[in-house]
Amino acid sequence: MPIIISTEINGFHEIRGTYNKQAKTITIESLVVLSIGRLIELGKVTLTKEEMMMVLKFFYDSEDIELS
């Protein structure tokens, strides 16, 4: 059974993460919320824990470069 994590940003944009225990992956979806309540998918990616760690490292490294 997947675990779903949902974060709403300003009521217009939602990010959902679904964890797949068997595959040990997380699928992240970026959605826009229309005024009629309908969701439209903007993008989706499925990552392993190692891939997610590389994405986070890239994010933090990029912030360090901007601060230098």
N, CA, C and O atoms as a DFTB+ gen file, in Angstrom:
272 C
 N C O
     1  1       0.843      -1.189       0.000
     2  2       0.000       0.000       0.000
     3  2       0.883       1.246       0.000
     4  3       1.750       1.394       0.861
     5  1       0.661       2.151      -0.975
     6  2       1.507       3.351      -1.039
     7  2       1.181       4.341       0.064
     8  3       0.044       4.426       0.528
     9  1       2.199       5.089       0.477
    10  2       2.042       6.183       1.437
    11  2       2.036       7.460       0.615
    12  3       2.953       7.687      -0.174
    13  1       1.014       8.301       0.787
    14  2       0.897       9.522      -0.004
    15  2       1.169      10.736       0.864
    16  3       0.586      10.888       1.938
    17  1       2.063      11.604       0.390
    18  2       2.403      12.856       1.058
    19  2       1.929      13.962       0.118
    20  3       2.249      13.935      -1.070
    21  1       1.182      14.920       0.621
    22  2       0.647      15.978      -0.230
    23  2       0.923      17.337       0.404
    24  3       0.676      17.540       1.593
    25  1       1.431      18.257      -0.394
    26  2       1.710      19.613       0.066
    27  2       1.027      20.587      -0.870
    28  3       1.252      20.550      -2.080
    29  1       0.196      21.458      -0.326
    30  2      -0.485      22.450      -1.152
    31  2       0.214      23.783      -0.984
    32  3       0.523      24.198       0.133
    33  1       0.463      24.454      -2.104
    34  2       1.151      25.741      -2.088
    35  2       0.194      26.803      -2.632
    36  3      -0.153      26.774      -3.812
    37  1      -0.230      27.727      -1.792
    38  2      -1.094      28.845      -2.185
    39  2      -2.413      28.406      -2.829
    40  3      -3.055      29.210      -3.506
    41  1      -2.826      27.170      -2.638
    42  2      -4.088      26.711      -3.190
    43  2      -4.099      26.482      -4.689
    44  3      -5.112      26.042      -5.233
    45  1      -2.993      26.771      -5.377
    46  2      -2.962      26.641      -6.831
    47  2      -2.039      25.527      -7.304
    48  3      -2.206      25.013      -8.411
    49  1      -1.092      25.159      -6.500
    50  2      -0.086      24.182      -6.898
    51  2       0.036      23.140      -5.802
    52  3       0.075      23.472      -4.617
    53  1       0.097      21.883      -6.203
    54  2       0.188      20.803      -5.226
    55  2       1.307      19.854      -5.636
    56  3       1.475      19.546      -6.816
    57  1       2.052      19.406      -4.667
    58  2       3.099      18.414      -4.896
    59  2       2.720      17.178      -4.099
    60  3       2.481      17.253      -2.894
    61  1       2.667      16.038      -4.781
    62  2       2.316      14.787      -4.117
    63  2       3.472      13.813      -4.240
    64  3       4.082      13.679      -5.301
    65  1       3.759      13.151      -3.164
    66  2       4.768      12.104      -3.174
    67  2       4.127      10.785      -2.772
    68  3       3.435      10.711      -1.756
    69  1       4.355       9.743      -3.566
    70  2       3.819       8.417      -3.270
    71  2       4.982       7.455      -3.114
    72  3       5.771       7.266      -4.040
    73  1       5.085       6.849      -1.943
    74  2       6.184       5.918      -1.666
    75  2       5.740       4.496      -1.987
    76  3       4.681       4.049      -1.547
    77  1       6.564       3.791      -2.761
    78  2       6.309       2.396      -3.096
    79  2       7.272       1.541      -2.279
    80  3       8.468       1.498      -2.566
    81  1       6.745       0.859      -1.257
    82  2       7.576       0.085      -0.338
    83  2       8.271      -1.075      -1.033
    84  3       9.432      -1.366      -0.745
    85  1       7.570      -1.741      -1.949
    86  2       8.161      -2.894      -2.631
    87  2       9.333      -2.494      -3.516
    88  3      10.387      -3.128      -3.483
    89  1       9.148      -1.448      -4.304
    90  2      10.197      -1.003      -5.224
    91  2      11.201      -0.080      -4.547
    92  3      12.258       0.207      -5.109
    93  1      10.873       0.392      -3.328
    94  2      11.708       1.348      -2.598
    95  2      11.981       2.593      -3.439
    96  3      13.120       3.040      -3.582
    97  1      10.895       3.135      -3.990
    98  2      10.986       4.350      -4.796
    99  2       9.909       5.331      -4.337
   100  3       8.936       4.956      -3.682
   101  1      10.111       6.586      -4.697
   102  2       9.090       7.602      -4.463
   103  2       8.755       8.233      -5.808
   104  3       9.644       8.541      -6.601
   105  1       7.467       8.419      -6.053
   106  2       7.012       9.101      -7.254
   107  2       6.495      10.467      -6.825
   108  3       5.603      10.571      -5.983
   109  1       7.067      11.514      -7.415
   110  2       6.689      12.883      -7.083
   111  2       5.933      13.463      -8.274
   112  3       6.414      13.433      -9.407
   113  1       4.743      13.991      -7.998
   114  2       3.912      14.601      -9.029
   115  2       3.753      16.085      -8.723
   116  3       3.561      16.476      -7.572
   117  1       3.834      16.893      -9.752
   118  2       3.572      18.317      -9.639
   119  2       2.245      18.575     -10.338
   120  3       2.081      18.261     -11.517
   121  1       1.292      19.155      -9.592
   122  2      -0.053      19.358     -10.117
   123  2      -0.471      20.813      -9.963
   124  3      -0.051      21.496      -9.029
   125  1      -1.293      21.274     -10.880
   126  2      -1.897      22.594     -10.741
   127  2      -3.375      22.369     -10.424
   128  3      -4.017      21.480     -10.984
   129  1      -3.896      23.185      -9.523
   130  2      -5.285      23.062      -9.100
   131  2      -6.099      24.138      -9.812
   132  3      -5.876      25.331      -9.610
   133  1      -7.034      23.712     -10.639
   134  2      -7.890      24.661     -11.348
   135  2      -8.979      25.196     -10.424
   136  3      -9.283      24.588      -9.398
   137  1      -9.560      26.323     -10.787
   138  2     -10.590      26.942      -9.947
   139  2     -11.814      26.033      -9.773
   140  3     -12.550      26.168      -8.795
   141  1     -12.031      25.121     -10.705
   142  2     -13.168      24.194     -10.598
   143  2     -12.822      22.974      -9.744
   144  3     -13.627      22.052      -9.608
   145  1     -11.614      22.977      -9.170
   146  2     -11.199      21.888      -8.292
   147  2     -10.534      20.731      -9.006
   148  3     -10.127      19.764      -8.363
   149  1     -10.416      20.806     -10.310
   150  2      -9.778      19.745     -11.094
   151  2      -8.257      19.890     -11.037
   152  3      -7.734      21.005     -11.052
   153  1      -7.549      18.754     -10.972
   154  2      -6.089      18.758     -10.956
   155  2      -5.552      18.440     -12.347
   156  3      -6.073      17.560     -13.032
   157  1      -4.512      19.156     -12.761
   158  2      -3.827      18.883     -14.023
   159  2      -2.378      18.562     -13.672
   160  3      -1.725      19.332     -12.967
   161  1      -1.877      17.437     -14.156
   162  2      -0.503      17.026     -13.867
   163  2       0.471      17.809     -14.733
   164  3       0.345      17.840     -15.958
   165  1       1.454      18.447     -14.080
   166  2       2.491      19.196     -14.794
   167  2       3.705      18.321     -15.082
   168  3       4.373      18.474     -16.104
   169  1       3.974      17.403     -14.162
   170  2       5.129      16.533     -14.339
   171  2       5.159      15.454     -13.281
   172  3       4.504      15.562     -12.244
   173  1       5.933      14.403     -13.554
   174  2       6.023      13.294     -12.622
   175  2       7.411      12.656     -12.765
   176  3       7.933      12.523     -13.871
   177  1       7.991      12.268     -11.637
   178  2       9.282      11.583     -11.661
   179  2       9.285      10.518     -10.568
   180  3       8.730      10.724      -9.489
   181  1       9.912       9.384     -10.856
   182  2      10.060       8.313      -9.878
   183  2      11.544       8.157      -9.583
   184  3      12.350       7.981     -10.497
   185  1      11.905       8.222      -8.292
   186  2      13.305       8.192      -7.879
   187  2      13.530       7.160      -6.776
   188  3      12.642       6.889      -5.968
   189  1      14.738       6.591      -6.762
   190  2      15.161       5.759      -5.645
   191  2      15.684       6.684      -4.549
   192  3      15.832       7.887      -4.762
   193  1      15.959       6.126      -3.395
   194  2      16.498       6.914      -2.288
   195  2      17.830       7.551      -2.683
   196  3      18.082       8.716      -2.375
   197  1      18.681       6.781      -3.365
   198  2      19.995       7.284      -3.771
   199  2      19.854       8.434      -4.765
   200  3      20.577       9.427      -4.681
   201  1      18.916       8.296      -5.709
   202  2      18.693       9.368      -6.678
   203  2      18.163      10.624      -5.995
   204  3      18.562      11.738      -6.333
   205  1      17.259      10.439      -5.030
   206  2      16.716      11.583      -4.292
   207  2      17.821      12.290      -3.523
   208  3      17.844      13.519      -3.464
   209  1      18.736      11.528      -2.933
   210  2      19.859      12.124      -2.198
   211  2      20.743      12.943      -3.148
   212  3      21.238      14.004      -2.768
   213  1      20.944      12.455      -4.385
   214  2      21.738      13.203      -5.362
   215  2      21.043      14.502      -5.751
   216  3      21.702      15.526      -5.926
   217  1      19.709      14.470      -5.890
   218  2      18.950      15.679      -6.214
   219  2      19.084      16.695      -5.081
   220  3      19.319      17.877      -5.333
   221  1      18.935      16.240      -3.830
   222  2      19.069      17.148      -2.686
   223  2      20.484      17.716      -2.589
   224  3      20.655      18.896      -2.285
   225  1      21.502      16.885      -2.846
   226  2      22.884      17.359      -2.816
   227  2      23.091      18.437      -3.875
   228  3      23.725      19.458      -3.611
   229  1      22.557      18.209      -5.074
   230  2      22.648      19.202      -6.138
   231  2      21.995      20.516      -5.711
   232  3      22.546      21.593      -5.943
   233  1      20.817      20.423      -5.086
   234  2      20.095      21.601      -4.610
   235  2      20.938      22.385      -3.607
   236  3      21.104      23.596      -3.749
   237  1      21.472      21.698      -2.592
   238  2      22.266      22.385      -1.570
   239  2      23.580      22.909      -2.123
   240  3      24.013      23.999      -1.750
   241  1      24.224      22.151      -3.007
   242  2      25.460      22.623      -3.634
   243  2      25.204      23.877      -4.466
   244  3      26.027      24.791      -4.481
   245  1      24.073      23.922      -5.151
   246  2      23.729      25.082      -5.989
   247  2      23.508      26.312      -5.119
   248  3      23.884      27.416      -5.512
   249  1      22.902      26.144      -3.939
   250  2      22.718      27.276      -3.038
   251  2      24.057      27.784      -2.526
   252  3      24.253      28.994      -2.406
   253  1      24.988      26.872      -2.222
   254  2      26.312      27.271      -1.751
   255  2      27.053      28.076      -2.815
   256  3      27.764      29.027      -2.490
   257  1      26.892      27.700      -4.085
   258  2      27.566      28.424      -5.175
   259  2      27.019      29.836      -5.273
   260  3      27.781      30.781      -5.477
   261  1      25.681      29.997      -5.128
   262  2      25.060      31.321      -5.211
   263  2      25.494      32.210      -4.058
   264  3      25.615      33.422      -4.234
   265  1      25.732      31.639      -2.880
   266  2      26.116      32.420      -1.716
   267  2      27.581      32.851      -1.758
   268  3      27.970      33.804      -1.083
   269  1      28.388      32.151      -2.548
   270  2      29.821      32.464      -2.621
   271  2      30.096      33.717      -3.398
   272  3      31.253      34.109      -3.547
